[in-house]
CSV table of C-alpha atoms and ligand atoms in Angstrom, one decimal:
chain,number,residue,atom,x,y,z
A,1,GLU,CA,32.7,142.8,-104.4
A,2,LYS,CA,31.2,143.1,-101.0
A,3,GLY,CA,33.0,139.9,-100.1
A,4,GLY,CA,29.8,138.3,-98.6
A,5,TYR,CA,29.0,141.2,-96.4
A,6,ALA,CA,25.6,143.0,-96.7
A,7,THR,CA,27.1,146.4,-97.2
A,8,TYR,CA,30.5,148.0,-98.3
A,9,MET,CA,30.7,149.6,-94.9
A,10,GLU,CA,30.6,146.3,-93.1
A,11,LYS,CA,33.2,144.8,-95.4
A,12,GLU,CA,35.4,147.9,-94.9
A,13,ILE,CA,35.1,147.6,-91.1
A,14,PHE,CA,36.3,144.0,-91.3
A,15,ASP,CA,39.1,145.0,-93.8
A,16,GLN,CA,40.7,147.1,-91.1
A,17,PRO,CA,43.3,144.6,-89.8
A,18,GLN,CA,44.6,144.5,-93.4
A,19,ALA,CA,44.3,148.3,-93.9
A,20,VAL,CA,46.5,149.0,-91.0
A,21,ALA,CA,48.9,146.1,-91.8
A,22,ASP,CA,49.2,147.4,-95.4
A,23,THR,CA,49.8,151.0,-94.3
A,24,LEU,CA,52.7,149.8,-92.0
A,25,LEU,CA,54.1,147.4,-94.6
A,26,GLY,CA,57.5,148.2,-96.1
A,27,ARG,CA,58.0,151.3,-94.0
A,28,SER,CA,60.5,149.9,-91.5
A,29,ASN,CA,63.9,148.2,-92.2
A,30,ALA,CA,65.3,145.1,-90.6
A,31,ALA,CA,66.8,147.2,-87.7
A,32,GLY,CA,63.2,148.4,-86.9
A,33,ASP,CA,63.8,152.0,-88.1
A,34,LEU,CA,61.3,153.7,-90.3
A,35,GLN,CA,62.3,154.2,-93.9
A,36,LEU,CA,60.1,156.5,-95.9
A,37,ASP,CA,61.7,156.3,-99.3
A,38,ASP,CA,58.5,157.4,-101.1
A,39,LEU,CA,58.1,160.6,-99.2
A,40,ARG,CA,59.5,163.0,-101.8
A,41,ILE,CA,61.0,165.3,-99.2
A,42,SER,CA,64.5,165.2,-97.7
A,43,GLU,CA,65.4,164.3,-94.2
A,44,GLU,CA,67.1,167.7,-93.9
A,45,GLN,CA,63.9,169.6,-94.8
A,46,LEU,CA,61.9,167.5,-92.3
A,47,ALA,CA,64.4,167.8,-89.5
A,48,ALA,CA,64.2,171.6,-89.8
A,49,VAL,CA,60.5,171.6,-89.2
A,50,ASP,CA,59.5,173.5,-86.1
A,51,ARG,CA,55.8,173.6,-86.3
A,52,VAL,CA,53.1,171.2,-87.8
A,53,THR,CA,49.7,172.3,-88.9
A,54,ILE,CA,47.2,169.6,-89.8
A,55,VAL,CA,44.3,170.5,-92.2
A,56,ALA,CA,41.4,168.1,-92.9
A,57,CYS,CA,37.6,167.7,-92.8
A,58,GLY,CA,35.3,165.3,-91.1
A,59,THR,CA,36.6,162.0,-90.0
A,60,ALA,CA,40.0,162.9,-91.4
A,61,ALA,CA,40.2,165.9,-89.0
A,62,TYR,CA,39.6,163.5,-86.1
A,63,ALA,CA,42.6,161.5,-87.3
A,64,GLY,CA,44.5,164.8,-87.3
A,65,MET,CA,43.5,165.4,-83.6
A,66,VAL,CA,44.9,162.0,-82.7
A,67,ALA,CA,48.0,163.0,-84.6
A,68,LYS,CA,48.4,166.1,-82.5
A,69,TYR,CA,48.7,164.1,-79.2
A,70,ALA,CA,51.1,161.6,-80.9
A,71,ILE,CA,53.4,164.0,-82.7
A,72,GLU,CA,53.7,166.4,-79.8
A,73,HIS,CA,54.5,163.5,-77.4
A,74,TRP,CA,56.9,161.6,-79.6
A,75,ALA,CA,58.7,164.4,-81.5
A,76,ARG,CA,58.1,167.4,-79.2
A,77,ILE,CA,57.1,169.6,-82.1
A,78,PRO,CA,54.0,171.9,-81.6
A,79,VAL,CA,51.0,170.7,-83.7
A,80,GLU,CA,47.9,172.6,-84.5
A,81,VAL,CA,44.8,171.0,-86.1
A,82,SER,CA,42.6,173.1,-88.2
A,83,LEU,CA,39.5,172.3,-90.2
A,84,ALA,CA,40.6,172.9,-93.7
A,85,HIS,CA,37.7,175.3,-94.5
A,86,GLU,CA,38.6,177.4,-91.4
A,87,PHE,CA,42.4,177.3,-92.0
A,88,ARG,CA,42.4,179.3,-95.2
A,89,TYR,CA,40.3,182.1,-93.8
A,90,CYS,CA,41.8,182.6,-90.4
A,91,ASP,CA,44.9,184.3,-91.5
A,92,PRO,CA,47.1,181.3,-90.7
A,93,ILE,CA,50.8,181.7,-89.7
A,94,ALA,CA,53.2,179.4,-91.6
A,95,ASP,CA,56.6,179.7,-93.1
A,96,GLU,CA,59.2,177.4,-94.7
A,97,LYS,CA,59.8,175.6,-91.3
A,98,THR,CA,56.1,174.8,-91.0
A,99,LEU,CA,55.0,171.4,-92.2
A,100,VAL,CA,51.3,171.6,-93.2
A,101,VAL,CA,49.9,168.1,-93.2
A,102,SER,CA,46.7,167.5,-95.1
A,103,ILE,CA,44.7,164.3,-94.5
A,104,SER,CA,42.2,163.2,-97.1
A,105,GLN,CA,40.9,159.8,-98.1
A,106,SER,CA,39.8,160.9,-101.6
A,107,GLY,CA,42.5,163.4,-102.2
A,108,GLU,CA,39.8,165.5,-103.9
A,109,THR,CA,38.0,167.4,-101.1
A,110,MET,CA,38.0,170.9,-102.3
A,111,ASP,CA,38.2,172.5,-98.8
A,112,THR,CA,41.3,170.5,-98.1
A,113,LEU,CA,42.8,171.2,-101.5
A,114,MET,CA,42.3,175.0,-101.0
A,115,ALA,CA,44.0,174.9,-97.6
A,116,VAL,CA,47.0,173.1,-99.1
A,117,LYS,CA,47.3,175.7,-101.9
A,118,HIS,CA,47.1,178.4,-99.4
A,119,ALA,CA,49.8,176.8,-97.3
A,120,HIS,CA,51.9,176.5,-100.4
A,121,ASP,CA,51.4,180.2,-101.1
A,122,LEU,CA,52.6,181.0,-97.6
A,123,GLY,CA,55.8,179.1,-98.3
A,124,ALA,CA,55.1,176.2,-96.0
A,125,LEU,CA,56.2,172.6,-96.7
A,126,THR,CA,53.1,170.5,-97.6
A,127,LEU,CA,52.7,166.8,-97.0
A,128,SER,CA,49.6,164.9,-98.0
A,129,ILE,CA,48.3,161.8,-96.1
A,130,CYS,CA,46.1,160.3,-98.7
A,131,ASN,CA,44.4,157.0,-99.7
A,132,THR,CA,43.9,157.6,-103.4
A,133,HIS,CA,47.0,157.4,-105.7
A,134,GLY,CA,47.3,160.0,-108.3
A,135,SER,CA,44.5,162.3,-106.8
A,136,THR,CA,44.8,166.0,-106.8
A,137,ILE,CA,45.9,166.8,-103.2
A,138,PRO,CA,49.0,164.6,-103.3
A,139,ARG,CA,49.8,166.0,-106.7
A,140,GLU,CA,49.7,169.6,-105.3
A,141,SER,CA,51.7,168.8,-102.2
A,142,ASP,CA,55.5,168.7,-101.7
A,143,ALA,CA,55.4,165.3,-100.0
A,144,VAL,CA,53.1,162.4,-99.8
A,145,LEU,CA,52.5,159.5,-97.4
A,146,TYR,CA,49.9,157.2,-98.8
A,147,THR,CA,47.6,155.2,-96.6
A,148,HIS,CA,47.2,151.7,-98.1
A,149,ALA,CA,43.7,151.1,-96.9
A,150,GLY,CA,42.5,150.0,-100.3
A,151,PRO,CA,39.5,151.6,-102.1
A,152,GLU,CA,36.8,152.8,-99.7
A,153,ILE,CA,33.3,152.8,-101.2
A,154,ALA,CA,31.0,153.5,-98.3
A,155,VAL,CA,30.5,157.2,-97.8
A,156,ALA,CA,31.2,157.1,-94.1
A,157,SER,CA,34.9,156.5,-93.6
A,158,THR,CA,36.1,153.5,-91.5
A,159,LYS,CA,39.2,151.7,-92.8
A,160,ALA,CA,40.6,154.9,-94.4
A,161,PHE,CA,40.4,156.5,-90.9
A,162,LEU,CA,42.5,153.7,-89.4
A,163,GLY,CA,44.9,154.1,-92.2
A,164,GLN,CA,45.1,157.8,-91.6
A,165,ILE,CA,45.8,157.4,-87.9
A,166,THR,CA,48.5,154.8,-88.7
A,167,ALA,CA,50.1,157.1,-91.3
A,168,CYS,CA,50.0,159.9,-88.7
A,169,TYR,CA,51.8,157.7,-86.2
A,170,ILE,CA,54.4,156.8,-88.8
A,171,LEU,CA,54.9,160.5,-89.5
A,172,GLY,CA,55.3,161.4,-85.8
A,173,LEU,CA,57.6,158.5,-85.1
A,174,TYR,CA,59.7,159.4,-88.2
A,175,LEU,CA,60.1,163.0,-86.9
A,176,ALA,CA,61.1,161.5,-83.5
A,177,GLN,CA,63.6,159.2,-85.3
A,178,LEU,CA,65.1,162.2,-87.1
A,179,LYS,CA,65.6,163.9,-83.7
A,180,GLY,CA,67.7,161.0,-82.6
A,181,GLY,CA,68.8,160.1,-79.1
A,182,SER,CA,66.1,159.1,-76.7
A,183,TYR,CA,63.4,160.3,-79.1
A,184,ALA,CA,64.6,157.7,-81.6
A,185,ASP,CA,64.9,155.0,-78.9
A,186,ASP,CA,61.3,155.5,-77.7
A,187,ALA,CA,60.1,155.7,-81.3
A,188,LYS,CA,61.6,152.3,-82.1
A,189,GLN,CA,59.6,150.7,-79.3
A,190,VAL,CA,56.4,152.1,-80.6
A,191,ILE,CA,57.2,151.0,-84.2
A,192,ALA,CA,57.7,147.5,-82.9
A,193,GLU,CA,54.4,147.7,-80.9
A,194,LEU,CA,52.5,148.9,-83.9
A,195,GLN,CA,53.2,145.7,-85.7
A,196,ASP,CA,51.0,143.8,-83.3
A,197,VAL,CA,48.0,146.2,-83.7
A,198,PRO,CA,46.4,144.6,-86.8
A,199,SER,CA,45.9,141.3,-84.9
A,200,LYS,CA,44.5,143.2,-81.9
A,201,ILE,CA,42.0,144.9,-84.3
A,202,ALA,CA,41.1,141.4,-85.7
A,203,ASP,CA,40.6,140.2,-82.1
A,204,VAL,CA,38.1,143.0,-81.3
A,205,LEU,CA,36.3,142.4,-84.6
A,206,SER,CA,36.0,138.7,-84.1
A,207,ASP,CA,33.5,139.3,-81.3
A,208,VAL,CA,31.2,142.2,-81.8
A,209,SER,CA,28.0,140.4,-81.3
A,210,ARG,CA,27.1,142.2,-78.0
A,211,VAL,CA,27.6,145.7,-79.6
A,212,ARG,CA,25.3,144.6,-82.4
A,213,GLU,CA,22.7,143.4,-80.0
A,214,VAL,CA,22.8,146.6,-77.9
A,215,ALA,CA,22.5,148.7,-81.1
A,216,ARG,CA,19.5,146.8,-82.4
A,217,PHE,CA,17.7,147.4,-79.1
A,218,MET,CA,18.4,151.2,-79.4
A,219,ALA,CA,16.8,151.8,-82.8
A,220,ASP,CA,14.3,154.3,-81.1
A,221,THR,CA,17.0,156.3,-79.3
A,222,ARG,CA,16.9,160.0,-80.0
A,223,SER,CA,20.3,161.1,-78.6
A,224,VAL,CA,23.6,159.5,-77.7
A,225,LEU,CA,26.6,161.1,-76.0
A,226,PHE,CA,30.2,160.1,-76.3
A,227,LEU,CA,32.9,160.9,-73.7
A,228,GLY,CA,36.7,160.4,-74.1
A,229,ARG,CA,39.8,162.0,-72.9
A,230,HIS,CA,43.3,162.5,-74.4
A,231,VAL,CA,43.4,160.4,-77.6
A,232,GLY,CA,40.0,159.1,-76.6
A,233,TYR,CA,38.5,162.6,-77.2
A,234,PRO,CA,38.7,162.6,-81.0
A,235,ILE,CA,37.4,159.0,-80.9
A,236,ALA,CA,34.4,160.2,-79.0
A,237,MET,CA,33.9,162.9,-81.7
A,238,GLU,CA,34.2,160.2,-84.4
A,239,GLY,CA,31.8,157.9,-82.7
A,240,ALA,CA,29.2,160.8,-82.6
A,241,LEU,CA,29.9,161.7,-86.2
A,242,LYS,CA,29.4,158.1,-87.4
A,243,LEU,CA,26.0,158.0,-85.6
A,244,LYS,CA,24.9,161.3,-87.1
A,245,GLU,CA,25.9,160.2,-90.6
A,246,LEU,CA,24.6,156.7,-90.6
A,247,ALA,CA,21.6,156.7,-88.2
A,248,TYR,CA,20.5,160.3,-88.3
A,249,ILE,CA,20.6,160.4,-84.5
A,250,HIS,CA,21.6,163.4,-82.5
A,251,ALA,CA,25.0,162.6,-81.1
A,252,GLU,CA,27.7,164.6,-79.5
A,253,GLY,CA,31.3,163.8,-78.5
A,254,PHE,CA,32.9,165.6,-75.5
A,255,ALA,CA,36.2,165.7,-73.8
A,256,ALA,CA,35.4,163.9,-70.5
A,257,GLY,CA,37.0,166.7,-68.5
A,258,GLU,CA,34.4,169.1,-69.9
A,259,LEU,CA,31.5,167.0,-68.4
A,260,LYS,CA,31.3,169.1,-65.2
A,261,HIS,CA,31.6,172.3,-67.2
A,262,GLY,CA,28.2,171.8,-69.1
A,263,PRO,CA,27.4,168.5,-70.6
A,264,ILE,CA,26.5,166.8,-67.3
A,265,ALA,CA,23.3,168.9,-67.4
A,266,LEU,CA,22.1,166.8,-70.3
A,267,ILE,CA,22.2,163.6,-68.2
A,268,GLU,CA,18.8,162.3,-67.3
A,269,PRO,CA,17.6,158.9,-66.5
A,270,GLY,CA,18.1,156.5,-69.5
A,271,GLN,CA,20.4,158.8,-71.5
A,272,PRO,CA,22.9,156.5,-73.3
A,273,VAL,CA,26.5,157.6,-73.0
A,274,PHE,CA,29.4,155.8,-74.5
A,275,VAL,CA,32.6,156.3,-72.4
A,276,ILE,CA,36.1,155.5,-73.8
A,277,VAL,CA,38.3,154.5,-70.8
A,278,PRO,CA,42.1,155.1,-71.2
A,279,GLY,CA,44.2,152.1,-70.2
A,280,PRO,CA,45.1,151.9,-66.5
A,281,ASP,CA,48.7,152.7,-67.3
A,282,THR,CA,47.9,156.0,-69.0
A,283,PRO,CA,50.0,158.8,-67.4
A,284,HIS,CA,48.6,161.5,-65.2
A,285,GLY,CA,45.9,159.3,-63.6
A,286,LEU,CA,43.6,159.8,-66.6
A,287,HIS,CA,42.2,156.3,-66.2
A,288,GLY,CA,40.9,157.0,-62.7
A,289,LYS,CA,39.5,160.4,-63.8
A,290,VAL,CA,37.4,158.8,-66.5
A,291,VAL,CA,36.2,156.0,-64.3
A,292,SER,CA,35.0,158.7,-61.9
A,293,ASN,CA,33.1,160.4,-64.8
A,294,ILE,CA,31.3,157.1,-65.4
A,295,GLN,CA,30.4,157.0,-61.7
A,296,GLU,CA,29.0,160.6,-61.9
A,297,ILE,CA,26.8,160.1,-64.9
A,298,ARG,CA,25.6,156.7,-63.7
A,299,ALA,CA,24.5,158.3,-60.4
A,300,ARG,CA,22.3,160.6,-62.5
A,301,GLY,CA,20.7,157.8,-64.3
A,302,ALA,CA,22.8,157.6,-67.5
A,303,ARG,CA,22.9,154.3,-69.3
A,304,THR,CA,26.7,153.7,-69.4
A,305,LEU,CA,28.2,152.0,-72.5
A,306,VAL,CA,31.8,151.5,-71.6
A,307,ILE,CA,34.8,150.7,-73.8
A,308,ALA,CA,37.7,149.5,-71.6
A,309,GLU,CA,40.7,147.3,-71.7
A,310,GLU,CA,40.5,143.6,-71.0
A,311,GLY,CA,41.1,143.0,-67.3
A,312,ASP,CA,40.2,146.5,-66.3
A,313,THR,CA,37.6,145.5,-63.7
A,314,SER,CA,37.4,149.0,-62.1
A,315,VAL,CA,34.6,149.9,-64.6
A,316,ASP,CA,32.4,146.9,-64.0
A,317,GLU,CA,30.5,148.4,-61.1
A,318,PHE,CA,29.4,151.5,-63.0
A,319,ALA,CA,28.9,150.1,-66.5
A,320,ASP,CA,25.6,148.9,-68.0
A,321,GLU,CA,27.6,147.4,-70.8
A,322,VAL,CA,31.4,146.9,-71.2
A,323,PHE,CA,33.0,146.4,-74.6
A,324,ARG,CA,36.5,145.1,-74.3
A,325,ILE,CA,39.6,145.9,-76.2
A,326,PRO,CA,43.1,144.4,-75.8
A,327,HIS,CA,45.8,146.3,-74.0
A,328,THR,CA,48.0,148.7,-76.0
A,329,SER,CA,50.2,151.7,-75.1
A,330,PRO,CA,48.0,154.7,-74.5
A,331,MET,CA,48.8,156.5,-77.7
A,332,LEU,CA,47.8,153.6,-79.9
A,333,GLN,CA,44.4,153.0,-78.3
A,334,PRO,CA,42.3,154.8,-80.9
A,335,LEU,CA,42.9,152.0,-83.5
A,336,LEU,CA,41.0,149.8,-81.1
A,337,THR,CA,38.5,152.0,-79.3
A,338,VAL,CA,36.8,153.3,-82.5
A,339,LEU,CA,35.9,149.7,-83.6
A,340,PRO,CA,32.9,149.1,-81.3
A,341,LEU,CA,31.7,152.7,-82.2
A,342,GLN,CA,31.8,151.9,-86.0
A,343,VAL,CA,29.9,148.6,-85.5
A,344,PHE,CA,27.4,150.3,-83.2
A,345,ALA,CA,26.6,153.0,-85.9
A,346,LEU,CA,26.5,150.4,-88.7
A,347,GLU,CA,24.1,148.2,-86.8
A,348,LEU,CA,21.8,151.0,-85.6
A,349,SER,CA,21.5,152.3,-89.1
A,350,THR,CA,20.7,148.8,-90.4
A,351,ALA,CA,18.1,148.4,-87.6
A,352,LYS,CA,16.5,151.5,-88.7
A,353,GLY,CA,16.3,150.3,-92.3
A,354,LEU,CA,18.6,153.0,-93.6
A,355,ASP,CA,21.0,153.0,-96.5
A,356,VAL,CA,24.3,152.4,-94.7
A,357,ASP,CA,26.6,152.9,-97.7
A,358,GLN,CA,24.8,156.0,-99.1
A,359,PRO,CA,23.5,158.1,-96.2
A,360,ARG,CA,21.1,160.9,-97.2
A,361,ASN,CA,22.6,164.3,-98.2
A,362,LEU,CA,26.2,163.1,-98.1
A,363,ALA,CA,28.8,162.5,-100.8
A,364,LYS,CA,32.0,160.4,-100.7
A,365,SER,CA,34.1,163.3,-101.9
A,366,VAL,CA,32.9,166.9,-101.7
A,367,THR,CA,34.5,168.7,-104.6
A,368,VAL,CA,33.0,172.0,-104.1
A,369,GLU,CA,33.9,174.6,-101.4
B,1,BG6,C1,33.0,164.2,-96.0
B,1,BG6,C2,32.7,162.7,-95.9
B,1,BG6,O1,32.2,164.9,-96.9
B,1,BG6,O2,34.4,164.4,-96.3
B,1,BG6,C3,33.5,162.2,-94.7
B,1,BG6,O3,31.3,162.5,-95.7
B,1,BG6,C4,35.0,162.5,-94.9
B,1,BG6,O4,33.3,160.8,-94.5
B,1,BG6,C5,35.2,164.0,-95.3
B,1,BG6,O5,35.6,162.2,-93.7
B,1,BG6,C6,36.6,164.2,-95.8
B,1,BG6,O6,36.8,163.4,-97.0
B,1,BG6,P1,38.3,163.1,-97.5
B,1,BG6,O7,38.1,162.3,-98.8
B,1,BG6,O8,39.0,164.4,-97.7
B,1,BG6,O9,39.0,162.2,-96.4
């Protein structure tokens, strides 16, 4: 069942081109427009939505953070992301024009389920992004958008995460399409570009030997930091979470802009820091700002492990290691930048002789509050 791989997690990492392709499959028509026939919610109801709140836990919540950037940019609807266990107890504001989107691989996470029920009681529209057909959360929601990542066995989420991000993109682009005009035109371009992403994922995964090597040499590392900006920020958090879960190493993800407001004090000679570099065409000069961050931490002795686009030579001078990803439009980059981080955590856990598929103290679905 592991398809020749040593662990489920490794198999699931390499399943990711398929997971994304299957999540996209059958959701656009010949004209390149999204068609979400299985959504169980009318276009009129969705078109009336004036606020989106995303509720999720763990990795799924990081997919939700990516969704915030995407939905606000494409559909110009305000999006809030709330950890499901915080949502319910913070007196949330929601009404019938609020779309509460839950994201859950298992569809059984109790914290997320309770948030959905609470949203329902407030009169909000509820939409579940879920990987497990017939599970509780989609059953308790008004609408459902299934990720088609296939069964995920390893406790730490990989392919379900990519499926979740893909589904969030589909939702954001659909909301943009419903708005019509230039929103719909822009969405159409992204929908077309998304079709090329599975082969780019396969490209990255076809050569991860250097990430594996670097990870194996770091088995004694006690702390790793991750920096990202814009959609790279949730990916930095996800890279850190993977390392905590799988290798039991202290790890923290930061928004790169926060560096000078605190975390830079942590930098001492030899401190490993992953940096996710936005593509050079990212708006607002974010690429240059992140390259400056690499320079700043390198000057203080950090060991810089950089994830950057192919052909982006601006990072070479300040990087101890560069892991390359193909070019995409800035919003879609998370589907690629997370890959080296997943492989890094997998390999480091393996190098430490740990149980990759069943990390200590964790369960695949947490059905208690
Ligand atoms: C945690 C798992 O307990 O639940 C994480 O360890 C997962 O990997 C999180 O991201 C949420 O699970 P689900 O099934 O709701 O996506």
